[in-house]
């Protein structure tokens, strides 16, 4: 019993160190790549250090689903590669301990990591995404910090365009100043020109004071009733004048994060289930609503016999296709169910209004023995009626498709909450047997193998998500595609490592083919 405990401690110590190191190294590398994407939103905004630190912190939590599986894979290869390289695995197996029993302490550790992965996906990451999304919006919309350069108009202050010819080293004394004050809809009708001046910011950097010397102020009298007859204007020369400019537009403002809470990336499992259920009800209600508005005005017992005449071949085809669709729809939605609190959008009201107008029309079937004088008018009215119905159907279809796309996004996110935890377990059962087979520790071969395997796993994940959102595969199959693919490899590698078989030994594939041929001959 004491030996088993010492072995457990040895395995835990061998795994824990590489796992912690690889997790934070992976997180740091992913963070660098992630921040590079938003570097343009962070630089030149005059952000406080704690704002940048907050942004980095939320981004780090956001990247846990990438760093955690890679850390599990790499550390498991390194840990059991080290044990194999120093013949510690051989000693354990010589003592009668199988590889499956050697993995026993790792089961507890991996299940703990998987539990943390699910907790992160369900609790930490949605909260971090909510705060990060609101912060990113505020950072992206913040105007650049106040920094007037020589010879360039500074236009980031609303209502002002400021240009200076020269700025001294003290960053306050300025020369050759031009200020356009645009405080009306009629353009730049207020201009100030000065030879020199002093530029000062208040302690809270909310007010800019410009003390100008030896200047002229030009102002057009646009508010006078007879301005356009003689274009009156004022010219005022001054020795000294102070202009105070409000800089609150340049300050960093925080948006309420509750405005972003409906995004699928910012919800936990329960919230996602509720949202998916609501979207399904909206989709079904929209289909049922369209059916209830349109189907009463169709003769579903019509066929393509010569009893009816259609001059427009395309319209005829659309007409019969629509009737076929409605027959199928009628079977699916024999009972209309929708509530006013779900469908109260302006589009729904317009659809209802159009339906009322259509009800006033007579349902006319054009027969060959109809009065020739009325046939053209009746036929034209029928075409117009059919086009209106077709427009209603197409509009409803587009709205349903939008809701369907949203539903798929929420479903994909829901499955990803669980797939991260399962992937950590499976990647361990790939990494640990792989390390035991190759018997190489450190950052050499383990690093190469783990990176290649992780890239394959990550690529399959991305492909699966796209297949799910494109409705090529069911959401469950598409999101769990990477797990379904790596599961057989995990079982195969664990089996090979437990049997002490060399995976890449010379002649392995030839022996396997010979065994397969021999089995076929025996059969």
Short mmCIF file of C-alpha atoms in Angstrom, two decimals:
data_model
loop_
_atom_site.label_atom_id
_atom_site.label_comp_id
_atom_site.label_asym_id
_atom_site.label_seq_id
_atom_site.Cartn_x
_atom_site.Cartn_y
_atom_site.Cartn_z
CA UNK A 1 0.00 0.00 0.00
CA UNK A 2 2.89 2.35 0.84
CA UNK A 3 4.51 1.55 -2.52
CA UNK A 4 1.31 2.44 -4.37
CA UNK A 5 1.10 5.77 -2.54
CA UNK A 6 4.70 6.61 -3.38
CA UNK A 7 4.05 5.71 -7.02
CA UNK A 8 0.97 7.92 -7.02
CA UNK A 9 2.96 10.82 -5.62
CA UNK A 10 5.74 10.26 -8.17
CA UNK A 11 3.30 10.28 -11.09
CA UNK A 12 1.49 13.34 -9.75
CA UNK A 13 4.76 15.24 -9.30
CA UNK A 14 5.94 14.24 -12.77
CA UNK A 15 2.70 15.49 -14.35
CA UNK A 16 1.91 18.59 -12.26
CA UNK A 17 5.08 20.55 -13.06
CA UNK A 18 4.88 20.26 -16.87
CA UNK A 19 1.13 20.86 -16.80
CA UNK A 20 1.37 24.18 -14.94
CA UNK A 21 4.27 25.36 -17.10
CA UNK A 22 2.73 24.33 -20.43
CA UNK A 23 -0.67 25.77 -19.51
CA UNK A 24 0.66 29.25 -18.76
CA UNK A 25 3.11 29.18 -21.67
CA UNK A 26 0.31 28.15 -24.04
CA UNK A 27 -1.99 30.78 -22.57
CA UNK A 28 0.70 33.44 -22.98
CA UNK A 29 1.34 32.52 -26.62
CA UNK A 30 -2.36 32.48 -27.48
CA UNK A 31 -2.75 35.78 -25.63
CA UNK A 32 -0.02 37.44 -27.69
CA UNK A 33 -1.68 36.31 -30.90
CA UNK A 34 -5.08 37.43 -29.63
CA UNK A 35 -3.93 40.88 -28.47
CA UNK A 36 -2.17 41.47 -31.79
CA UNK A 37 -5.60 41.31 -33.41
CA UNK A 38 -6.82 44.22 -31.26
CA UNK A 39 -3.58 46.17 -30.97
CA UNK A 40 -5.02 48.96 -33.13
CA UNK A 41 -7.86 49.48 -30.64
CA UNK A 42 -5.50 49.74 -27.66
CA UNK A 43 -2.63 51.91 -28.90
CA UNK A 44 -2.92 55.68 -29.05
CA UNK A 45 -6.10 55.86 -26.96
CA UNK A 46 -4.46 57.09 -23.76
CA UNK A 47 -5.95 54.21 -21.77
CA UNK A 48 -5.10 53.81 -18.11
CA UNK A 49 -2.90 50.87 -17.17
CA UNK A 50 -5.68 49.19 -15.18
CA UNK A 51 -8.00 49.30 -18.23
CA UNK A 52 -5.38 47.48 -20.32
CA UNK A 53 -4.78 45.01 -17.48
CA UNK A 54 -8.52 44.36 -17.24
CA UNK A 55 -8.69 43.76 -21.00
CA UNK A 56 -5.77 41.31 -20.81
CA UNK A 57 -7.34 39.49 -17.85
CA UNK A 58 -10.68 38.93 -19.57
CA UNK A 59 -8.90 37.90 -22.76
CA UNK A 60 -6.88 35.30 -20.82
CA UNK A 61 -10.03 33.67 -19.45
CA UNK A 62 -11.52 33.77 -22.94
CA UNK A 63 -8.55 31.69 -24.21
CA UNK A 64 -8.78 28.86 -21.64
CA UNK A 65 -10.56 26.52 -24.13
CA UNK A 66 -7.47 26.71 -26.35
CA UNK A 67 -4.73 26.55 -23.73
CA UNK A 68 -6.18 23.83 -21.48
CA UNK A 69 -6.44 20.94 -24.00
CA UNK A 70 -2.99 21.73 -25.38
CA UNK A 71 -1.52 21.78 -21.87
CA UNK A 72 -3.11 18.40 -21.02
CA UNK A 73 -1.82 16.83 -24.23
CA UNK A 74 1.70 18.23 -23.98
CA UNK A 75 2.19 17.63 -20.24
CA UNK A 76 0.91 14.03 -20.44
CA UNK A 77 3.34 13.24 -23.26
CA UNK A 78 6.20 14.88 -21.33
CA UNK A 79 5.35 13.23 -18.00
CA UNK A 80 5.04 9.64 -19.23
CA UNK A 81 7.81 10.20 -21.76
CA UNK A 82 10.12 11.08 -18.85
CA UNK A 83 8.98 8.04 -16.88
CA UNK A 84 9.64 5.82 -19.90
CA UNK A 85 12.97 7.47 -20.73
CA UNK A 86 14.32 6.85 -17.21
CA UNK A 87 12.94 3.27 -17.17
CA UNK A 88 10.60 4.05 -14.28
CA UNK A 89 7.65 2.67 -16.20
CA UNK A 90 9.64 -0.50 -16.85
CA UNK A 91 10.33 -0.86 -13.13
CA UNK A 92 6.65 -0.40 -12.27
CA UNK A 93 5.58 -2.99 -14.84
CA UNK A 94 8.26 -5.39 -13.56
CA UNK A 95 6.66 -5.08 -10.13
CA UNK A 96 3.40 -6.33 -11.64
CA UNK A 97 1.67 -2.97 -12.05
CA UNK A 98 -0.06 -2.57 -15.40
CA UNK A 99 -0.17 0.73 -17.25
CA UNK A 100 -3.90 1.03 -16.52
CA UNK A 101 -3.17 0.87 -12.78
CA UNK A 102 -0.34 3.36 -13.20
CA UNK A 103 -2.91 5.74 -14.68
CA UNK A 104 -5.13 5.47 -11.55
CA UNK A 105 -3.86 8.66 -9.81
CA UNK A 106 -4.13 10.48 -13.13
CA UNK A 107 -7.84 9.64 -13.36
CA UNK A 108 -8.53 11.85 -10.36
CA UNK A 109 -6.35 14.65 -11.73
CA UNK A 110 -7.83 14.53 -15.23
CA UNK A 111 -11.39 14.41 -13.92
CA UNK A 112 -10.57 17.46 -11.78
CA UNK A 113 -9.18 19.25 -14.84
CA UNK A 114 -12.28 18.25 -16.84
CA UNK A 115 -14.50 19.60 -14.06
CA UNK A 116 -12.57 22.87 -14.10
CA UNK A 117 -12.91 22.97 -17.89
CA UNK A 118 -16.70 22.64 -17.65
CA UNK A 119 -16.85 25.22 -14.86
CA UNK A 120 -14.80 27.59 -17.00
CA UNK A 121 -17.00 27.05 -20.05
CA UNK A 122 -20.24 27.39 -18.12
CA UNK A 123 -19.44 30.09 -15.55
CA UNK A 124 -16.08 31.83 -15.94
CA UNK A 125 -15.92 32.28 -19.71
CA UNK A 126 -19.50 33.64 -20.19
CA UNK A 127 -18.93 36.21 -17.43
CA UNK A 128 -15.51 37.11 -18.81
CA UNK A 129 -16.93 37.37 -22.34
CA UNK A 130 -19.68 39.70 -21.11
CA UNK A 131 -17.20 42.04 -19.43
CA UNK A 132 -14.70 41.71 -22.27
CA UNK A 133 -17.33 42.42 -24.93
CA UNK A 134 -18.50 45.59 -23.17
CA UNK A 135 -14.91 46.70 -22.58
CA UNK A 136 -13.92 46.04 -26.20
CA UNK A 137 -16.89 48.11 -27.39
CA UNK A 138 -15.85 51.01 -25.14
CA UNK A 139 -12.20 50.79 -26.15
CA UNK A 140 -13.05 50.60 -29.86
CA UNK A 141 -15.30 53.65 -29.65
CA UNK A 142 -12.93 55.76 -27.56
CA UNK A 143 -11.35 58.59 -29.50
CA UNK A 144 -7.55 58.88 -29.60
CA UNK A 145 -5.80 60.68 -26.75
CA UNK A 146 -5.34 64.43 -27.07
CA UNK A 147 -2.15 64.83 -29.07
CA UNK A 148 -1.85 67.73 -31.50
CA UNK A 149 0.95 67.29 -34.03
CA UNK A 150 2.66 70.04 -35.98
CA UNK A 151 1.13 70.92 -39.36
CA UNK A 152 -1.81 68.51 -39.03
CA UNK A 153 -5.43 69.38 -38.22
CA UNK A 154 -6.66 67.73 -35.02
CA UNK A 155 -10.36 66.95 -35.62
CA UNK A 156 -11.23 64.53 -32.78
CA UNK A 157 -12.82 67.27 -30.66
CA UNK A 158 -16.43 67.74 -31.74
CA UNK A 159 -17.00 71.19 -33.25
CA UNK A 160 -13.29 72.07 -33.53
CA UNK A 161 -10.45 71.63 -36.00
CA UNK A 162 -7.11 72.81 -34.60
CA UNK A 163 -3.83 73.20 -36.43
CA UNK A 164 -0.50 74.48 -35.08
CA UNK A 165 2.58 75.29 -37.10
CA UNK A 166 5.14 74.66 -34.38
CA UNK A 167 5.16 73.16 -30.88
CA UNK A 168 8.06 73.82 -28.50
CA UNK A 169 9.81 71.24 -26.33
CA UNK A 170 7.82 72.19 -23.22
CA UNK A 171 4.74 70.84 -25.07
CA UNK A 172 2.81 74.00 -24.12
CA UNK A 173 4.18 76.91 -26.17
CA UNK A 174 2.76 76.90 -29.70
CA UNK A 175 2.99 79.09 -32.82
CA UNK A 176 0.97 79.73 -35.99
CA UNK A 177 -2.40 78.57 -34.68
CA UNK A 178 -5.51 78.10 -36.82
CA UNK A 179 -8.81 77.09 -35.19
CA UNK A 180 -12.02 76.34 -37.08
CA UNK A 181 -15.01 76.50 -34.75
CA UNK A 182 -17.86 74.58 -36.35
CA UNK A 183 -20.78 75.05 -33.95
CA UNK A 184 -23.57 75.21 -36.55
CA UNK A 185 -24.90 73.24 -39.48
CA UNK A 186 -23.77 75.95 -41.90
CA UNK A 187 -20.11 74.99 -41.88
CA UNK A 188 -16.93 76.68 -40.67
CA UNK A 189 -18.16 80.24 -40.16
CA UNK A 190 -15.98 81.02 -37.13
CA UNK A 191 -12.19 81.07 -37.60
CA UNK A 192 -9.46 82.11 -35.17
CA UNK A 193 -5.87 82.75 -36.30
CA UNK A 194 -3.05 83.61 -33.89
CA UNK A 195 0.73 83.99 -34.09
CA UNK A 196 1.51 82.31 -30.77
CA UNK A 197 -0.10 80.87 -27.69
CA UNK A 198 0.04 78.56 -24.69
CA UNK A 199 -1.77 75.23 -24.49
CA UNK A 200 -2.70 73.80 -21.07
CA UNK A 201 -4.73 70.81 -19.88
CA UNK A 202 -6.66 70.80 -16.61
CA UNK A 203 -5.57 68.39 -13.89
CA UNK A 204 -8.38 65.97 -14.74
CA UNK A 205 -7.66 66.41 -18.49
CA UNK A 206 -11.29 67.32 -19.17
CA UNK A 207 -10.70 70.94 -20.28
CA UNK A 208 -8.18 72.35 -22.77
CA UNK A 209 -7.24 76.03 -22.29
CA UNK A 210 -5.73 77.87 -25.27
CA UNK A 211 -4.28 81.32 -24.45
CA UNK A 212 -3.72 83.00 -27.82
CA UNK A 213 -1.65 86.11 -28.59
CA UNK A 214 -1.66 88.54 -31.54
CA UNK A 215 -4.53 87.08 -33.46
CA UNK A 216 -7.64 87.71 -35.53
CA UNK A 217 -11.11 86.24 -35.26
CA UNK A 218 -13.35 86.00 -38.34
CA UNK A 219 -17.03 85.31 -37.80
CA UNK A 220 -19.78 85.29 -40.42
CA UNK A 221 -23.17 86.63 -39.27
CA UNK A 222 -25.18 83.72 -40.60
CA UNK A 223 -28.01 84.25 -38.11
CA UNK A 224 -28.94 87.66 -39.55
CA UNK A 225 -32.01 87.54 -41.84
CA UNK A 226 -30.28 89.47 -44.63
CA UNK A 227 -26.99 87.54 -44.43
CA UNK A 228 -27.25 86.06 -47.92
CA UNK A 229 -27.84 89.47 -49.50
CA UNK A 230 -24.55 91.08 -48.40
CA UNK A 231 -22.73 88.27 -46.46
CA UNK A 232 -22.12 90.23 -43.26
CA UNK A 233 -19.19 89.21 -41.05
CA UNK A 234 -17.17 90.44 -38.08
CA UNK A 235 -13.40 90.79 -37.87
CA UNK A 236 -11.94 91.14 -34.40
CA UNK A 237 -8.24 91.60 -33.67
CA UNK A 238 -6.91 90.75 -30.23
CA UNK A 239 -3.69 90.88 -28.27
CA UNK A 240 -4.73 88.07 -25.96
CA UNK A 241 -7.69 85.71 -25.87
CA UNK A 242 -8.42 82.51 -23.97
CA UNK A 243 -10.49 79.68 -25.44
CA UNK A 244 -11.68 76.80 -23.23
CA UNK A 245 -12.56 73.55 -24.98
CA UNK A 246 -14.45 70.66 -23.37
CA UNK A 247 -12.58 67.36 -23.76
CA UNK A 248 -15.13 65.03 -22.17
CA UNK A 249 -15.72 63.41 -25.59
CA UNK A 250 -12.14 62.11 -25.41
CA UNK A 251 -12.63 60.54 -21.99
CA UNK A 252 -13.08 56.79 -21.58
CA UNK A 253 -16.74 55.92 -20.97
CA UNK A 254 -18.09 52.60 -19.73
CA UNK A 255 -21.17 51.04 -21.32
CA UNK A 256 -23.64 48.95 -19.34
CA UNK A 257 -22.61 45.35 -19.87
CA UNK A 258 -26.24 44.20 -19.61
CA UNK A 259 -26.68 45.44 -23.19
CA UNK A 260 -24.51 42.54 -24.41
CA UNK A 261 -26.00 39.73 -22.32
CA UNK A 262 -28.10 38.26 -25.16
CA UNK A 263 -25.04 37.21 -27.15
CA UNK A 264 -24.70 33.40 -27.30
CA UNK A 265 -21.05 33.57 -26.15
CA UNK A 266 -22.10 35.20 -22.89
CA UNK A 267 -24.61 32.62 -21.67
CA UNK A 268 -24.35 29.55 -19.46
CA UNK A 269 -25.99 26.18 -20.14
CA UNK A 270 -29.37 27.04 -18.59
CA UNK A 271 -29.59 30.38 -20.41
CA UNK A 272 -28.69 28.73 -23.71
CA UNK A 273 -31.40 26.09 -23.28
CA UNK A 274 -34.01 28.75 -22.55
CA UNK A 275 -32.91 30.80 -25.57
CA UNK A 276 -32.97 27.77 -27.90
CA UNK A 277 -36.45 26.85 -26.69
CA UNK A 278 -37.64 30.43 -27.32
CA UNK A 279 -36.18 30.46 -30.83
CA UNK A 280 -37.85 27.14 -31.66
CA UNK A 281 -41.20 28.52 -30.53
CA UNK A 282 -40.70 31.67 -32.60
CA UNK A 283 -39.80 29.63 -35.70
CA UNK A 284 -42.80 27.34 -35.34
CA UNK A 285 -45.09 30.29 -34.63
CA UNK A 286 -43.83 32.15 -37.70
CA UNK A 287 -44.47 29.14 -39.93
CA UNK A 288 -47.89 28.59 -38.43
CA UNK A 289 -48.74 32.28 -38.76
CA UNK A 290 -47.80 32.32 -42.44
CA UNK A 291 -49.87 29.21 -43.04
CA UNK A 292 -52.93 30.64 -41.27
CA UNK A 293 -52.74 33.89 -43.25
CA UNK A 294 -52.20 32.40 -46.69
CA UNK A 295 -53.72 28.92 -46.95
CA UNK A 296 -57.42 30.03 -46.86
CA UNK A 297 -56.92 31.75 -50.22
CA UNK A 298 -55.58 28.71 -52.06
CA UNK A 299 -57.57 25.97 -53.72
CA UNK A 300 -55.49 23.02 -52.59
CA UNK A 301 -57.53 20.60 -54.69
CA UNK A 302 -56.37 22.13 -57.99
CA UNK A 303 -54.36 20.08 -60.43
CA UNK A 304 -52.59 20.83 -63.67
CA UNK A 305 -55.50 19.77 -65.92
CA UNK A 306 -56.52 21.85 -68.91
CA UNK A 307 -59.61 23.11 -67.07
CA UNK A 308 -57.63 26.17 -65.92
CA UNK A 309 -55.64 28.60 -68.03
CA UNK A 310 -52.32 30.24 -67.19
CA UNK A 311 -50.64 32.51 -69.70
CA UNK A 312 -47.53 32.98 -67.56
CA UNK A 313 -45.63 29.65 -67.50
CA UNK A 314 -43.29 30.74 -64.68
CA UNK A 315 -46.24 31.89 -62.61
CA UNK A 316 -48.00 28.59 -63.28
CA UNK A 317 -44.97 26.63 -62.07
CA UNK A 318 -44.62 28.79 -58.95
CA UNK A 319 -48.35 28.48 -58.30
CA UNK A 320 -48.42 24.68 -58.32
CA UNK A 321 -45.15 24.45 -56.36
CA UNK A 322 -46.65 26.72 -53.72
CA UNK A 323 -49.81 24.60 -53.56
CA UNK A 324 -47.63 21.51 -53.04
CA UNK A 325 -45.68 23.24 -50.28
CA UNK A 326 -48.87 24.27 -48.55
CA UNK A 327 -50.29 20.75 -48.73
CA UNK A 328 -47.20 19.52 -46.94
CA UNK A 329 -47.37 22.45 -44.54
CA UNK A 330 -51.00 21.70 -43.81
CA UNK A 331 -50.09 18.20 -42.63
CA UNK A 332 -47.40 19.58 -40.32
CA UNK A 333 -49.41 22.48 -38.94
CA UNK A 334 -53.01 21.35 -38.86
CA UNK A 335 -53.43 23.40 -35.69
CA UNK A 336 -52.18 26.97 -35.66
CA UNK A 337 -50.57 28.03 -32.43
CA UNK A 338 -49.03 31.38 -31.84
CA UNK A 339 -49.42 34.09 -29.22
CA UNK A 340 -49.58 37.85 -29.55
CA UNK A 341 -46.72 38.33 -27.11
CA UNK A 342 -44.36 36.39 -29.42
CA UNK A 343 -45.33 37.88 -32.78
CA UNK A 344 -45.85 41.61 -32.38
CA UNK A 345 -43.19 42.98 -34.72
CA UNK A 346 -44.08 45.60 -37.37
CA UNK A 347 -43.53 42.99 -40.09
CA UNK A 348 -46.13 40.73 -38.50
CA UNK A 349 -48.62 43.59 -38.35
CA UNK A 350 -48.00 44.45 -42.01
CA UNK A 351 -48.45 40.79 -42.90
CA UNK A 352 -51.73 40.73 -41.02
CA UNK A 353 -52.86 43.93 -42.73
CA UNK A 354 -52.06 42.51 -46.15
CA UNK A 355 -54.02 39.41 -45.25
CA UNK A 356 -57.08 41.53 -44.43
CA UNK A 357 -56.79 43.24 -47.82
CA UNK A 358 -56.57 39.89 -49.58
CA UNK A 359 -59.70 38.71 -47.79
CA UNK A 360 -61.66 41.40 -49.60
CA UNK A 361 -60.76 39.84 -52.97
CA UNK A 362 -62.97 37.15 -54.43
CA UNK A 363 -61.40 33.75 -54.89
CA UNK A 364 -61.87 33.33 -58.63
CA UNK A 365 -60.98 30.27 -60.63
CA UNK A 366 -60.56 31.07 -64.30
CA UNK A 367 -62.38 28.58 -66.49
CA UNK A 368 -62.26 28.28 -70.25
CA UNK A 369 -65.94 29.16 -70.57
CA UNK A 370 -65.57 32.47 -68.67
CA UNK A 371 -66.69 35.68 -70.33
CA UNK A 372 -63.96 36.77 -72.72
CA UNK A 373 -64.39 40.43 -71.73
CA UNK A 374 -63.49 39.66 -68.10
CA UNK A 375 -60.77 37.11 -68.68
CA UNK A 376 -57.82 39.58 -69.10
CA UNK A 377 -58.78 41.55 -65.99
CA UNK A 378 -59.42 38.42 -63.92
CA UNK A 379 -56.18 36.87 -65.09
CA UNK A 380 -54.17 40.00 -64.22
CA UNK A 381 -55.78 40.19 -60.78
CA UNK A 382 -54.99 36.53 -60.21
CA UNK A 383 -51.36 37.06 -61.17
CA UNK A 384 -51.11 40.03 -58.82
CA UNK A 385 -52.72 37.98 -56.06
CA UNK A 386 -50.31 35.08 -56.59
CA UNK A 387 -47.29 37.41 -56.55
CA UNK A 388 -48.44 38.94 -53.25
CA UNK A 389 -48.80 35.50 -51.71
CA UNK A 390 -45.38 34.50 -53.03
CA UNK A 391 -43.87 37.67 -51.55
CA UNK A 392 -45.38 36.84 -48.15
CA UNK A 393 -43.96 33.33 -48.29
CA UNK A 394 -40.48 34.51 -49.30
CA UNK A 395 -40.43 37.16 -46.55
CA UNK A 396 -41.51 34.63 -43.96
CA UNK A 397 -38.91 32.14 -45.21
CA UNK A 398 -36.11 34.71 -44.83
CA UNK A 399 -37.21 35.57 -41.30
CA UNK A 400 -37.34 31.89 -40.36
CA UNK A 401 -33.86 31.38 -41.81
CA UNK A 402 -32.46 34.23 -39.69
CA UNK A 403 -33.96 32.70 -36.55
CA UNK A 404 -32.73 29.26 -37.61
CA UNK A 405 -29.17 30.56 -37.99
CA UNK A 406 -29.36 32.07 -34.50
CA UNK A 407 -30.70 28.80 -33.13
CA UNK A 408 -27.76 26.87 -34.60
CA UNK A 409 -25.27 29.30 -33.03
CA UNK A 410 -26.82 28.75 -29.60
CA UNK A 411 -26.91 24.97 -30.07
CA UNK A 412 -23.25 24.86 -31.12
CA UNK A 413 -22.28 26.92 -28.08
CA UNK A 414 -24.30 24.62 -25.81
CA UNK A 415 -22.49 21.49 -27.00
CA UNK A 416 -19.10 23.22 -26.78
CA UNK A 417 -19.65 23.67 -23.03
CA UNK A 418 -19.45 19.90 -22.60
CA UNK A 419 -17.06 19.01 -25.42
CA UNK A 420 -14.17 20.94 -23.82
CA UNK A 421 -14.26 18.79 -20.67
CA UNK A 422 -14.50 15.54 -22.64
CA UNK A 423 -11.69 16.59 -24.98
CA UNK A 424 -9.34 17.10 -22.00
CA UNK A 425 -9.97 13.49 -20.92
CA UNK A 426 -9.49 12.05 -24.41
CA UNK A 427 -6.36 14.08 -25.11
CA UNK A 428 -4.84 12.69 -21.92
CA UNK A 429 -5.49 9.15 -23.16
CA UNK A 430 -3.70 10.09 -26.36
CA UNK A 431 -0.79 11.93 -24.75
CA UNK A 432 -0.01 9.56 -21.87
CA UNK A 433 0.17 6.35 -23.96
CA UNK A 434 2.07 8.23 -26.67
CA UNK A 435 4.66 9.33 -24.10
CA UNK A 436 4.94 5.79 -22.74
CA UNK A 437 5.50 4.45 -26.27
CA UNK A 438 8.02 7.00 -27.59
CA UNK A 439 9.85 7.21 -24.21
CA UNK A 440 11.01 10.77 -24.78
CA UNK A 441 10.55 13.60 -22.28
CA UNK A 442 11.43 17.29 -22.30
CA UNK A 443 10.43 19.81 -24.96
CA UNK A 444 11.74 17.95 -28.01
CA UNK A 445 9.63 15.26 -29.63
CA UNK A 446 6.75 15.73 -27.15
CA UNK A 447 6.40 19.35 -28.24
CA UNK A 448 6.39 18.45 -31.95
CA UNK A 449 3.92 15.58 -31.58
CA UNK A 450 1.54 17.47 -29.29
CA UNK A 451 1.47 20.56 -31.52
CA UNK A 452 0.69 18.45 -34.61
CA UNK A 453 -2.06 16.53 -32.80
CA UNK A 454 -3.53 19.73 -31.36
CA UNK A 455 -3.60 21.43 -34.76
CA UNK A 456 -5.47 18.43 -36.18
CA UNK A 457 -7.89 18.45 -33.25
CA UNK A 458 -8.46 22.21 -33.50
CA UNK A 459 -8.94 22.07 -37.29
CA UNK A 460 -11.53 19.32 -36.99
CA UNK A 461 -13.31 21.40 -34.35
CA UNK A 462 -13.52 24.40 -36.67
CA UNK A 463 -14.72 22.25 -39.57
CA UNK A 464 -17.38 20.70 -37.34
CA UNK A 465 -18.68 24.10 -36.23
CA UNK A 466 -18.95 25.29 -39.83
CA UNK A 467 -20.75 22.10 -40.84
CA UNK A 468 -23.21 22.60 -37.98
CA UNK A 469 -23.89 26.27 -38.79
CA UNK A 470 -24.26 25.39 -42.47
CA UNK A 471 -26.75 22.62 -41.58
CA UNK A 472 -24.60 20.07 -43.41
CA UNK A 473 -24.53 17.82 -40.34
CA UNK A 474 -26.71 17.68 -37.23
CA UNK A 475 -25.39 19.98 -34.52
CA UNK A 476 -24.58 17.15 -32.12
CA UNK A 477 -22.58 15.18 -34.69
CA UNK A 478 -20.74 18.24 -36.04
CA UNK A 479 -19.66 19.66 -32.66
CA UNK A 480 -18.60 16.27 -31.33
CA UNK A 481 -16.89 15.32 -34.59
CA UNK A 482 -13.37 15.88 -33.24
CA UNK A 483 -14.19 13.80 -30.15
CA UNK A 484 -15.62 10.97 -32.25
CA UNK A 485 -12.48 10.96 -34.41
CA UNK A 486 -9.87 11.00 -31.62
CA UNK A 487 -11.73 8.44 -29.45
CA UNK A 488 -10.60 5.38 -31.50
CA UNK A 489 -7.01 6.68 -31.50
CA UNK A 490 -7.12 7.12 -27.71
CA UNK A 491 -8.34 3.53 -27.27
CA UNK A 492 -5.79 2.19 -29.76
CA UNK A 493 -2.81 4.02 -28.19
CA UNK A 494 -3.82 3.00 -24.66
CA UNK A 495 -4.07 -0.63 -25.81
CA UNK A 496 -0.66 -0.52 -27.51
CA UNK A 497 1.02 1.13 -24.51
CA UNK A 498 -0.52 -1.36 -22.08
CA UNK A 499 0.79 -4.25 -24.23
CA UNK A 500 4.26 -2.66 -24.42
CA UNK A 501 4.06 -2.69 -28.21
CA UNK A 502 6.17 -0.26 -30.18
CA UNK A 503 3.89 1.77 -32.36
CA UNK A 504 6.48 2.75 -34.97
CA UNK A 505 8.77 -0.27 -34.83
CA UNK A 506 10.32 -1.47 -38.07
CA UNK A 507 8.07 -3.83 -39.97
CA UNK A 508 5.03 -3.09 -37.81
CA UNK A 509 2.76 -2.32 -40.77
CA UNK A 510 4.06 -5.36 -42.70
CA UNK A 511 3.35 -7.69 -39.77
CA UNK A 512 -0.13 -6.22 -39.42
CA UNK A 513 -0.87 -6.77 -43.13
CA UNK A 514 0.48 -10.36 -42.94
CA UNK A 515 -1.80 -11.11 -40.00
CA UNK A 516 -4.77 -9.69 -41.89
CA UNK A 517 -3.99 -11.83 -44.98
CA UNK A 518 -3.55 -14.94 -42.83
CA UNK A 519 -6.94 -14.40 -41.17
CA UNK A 520 -8.63 -14.09 -44.54
CA UNK A 521 -7.02 -17.35 -45.72
CA UNK A 522 -8.19 -19.18 -42.59
CA UNK A 523 -11.72 -17.91 -43.13
#
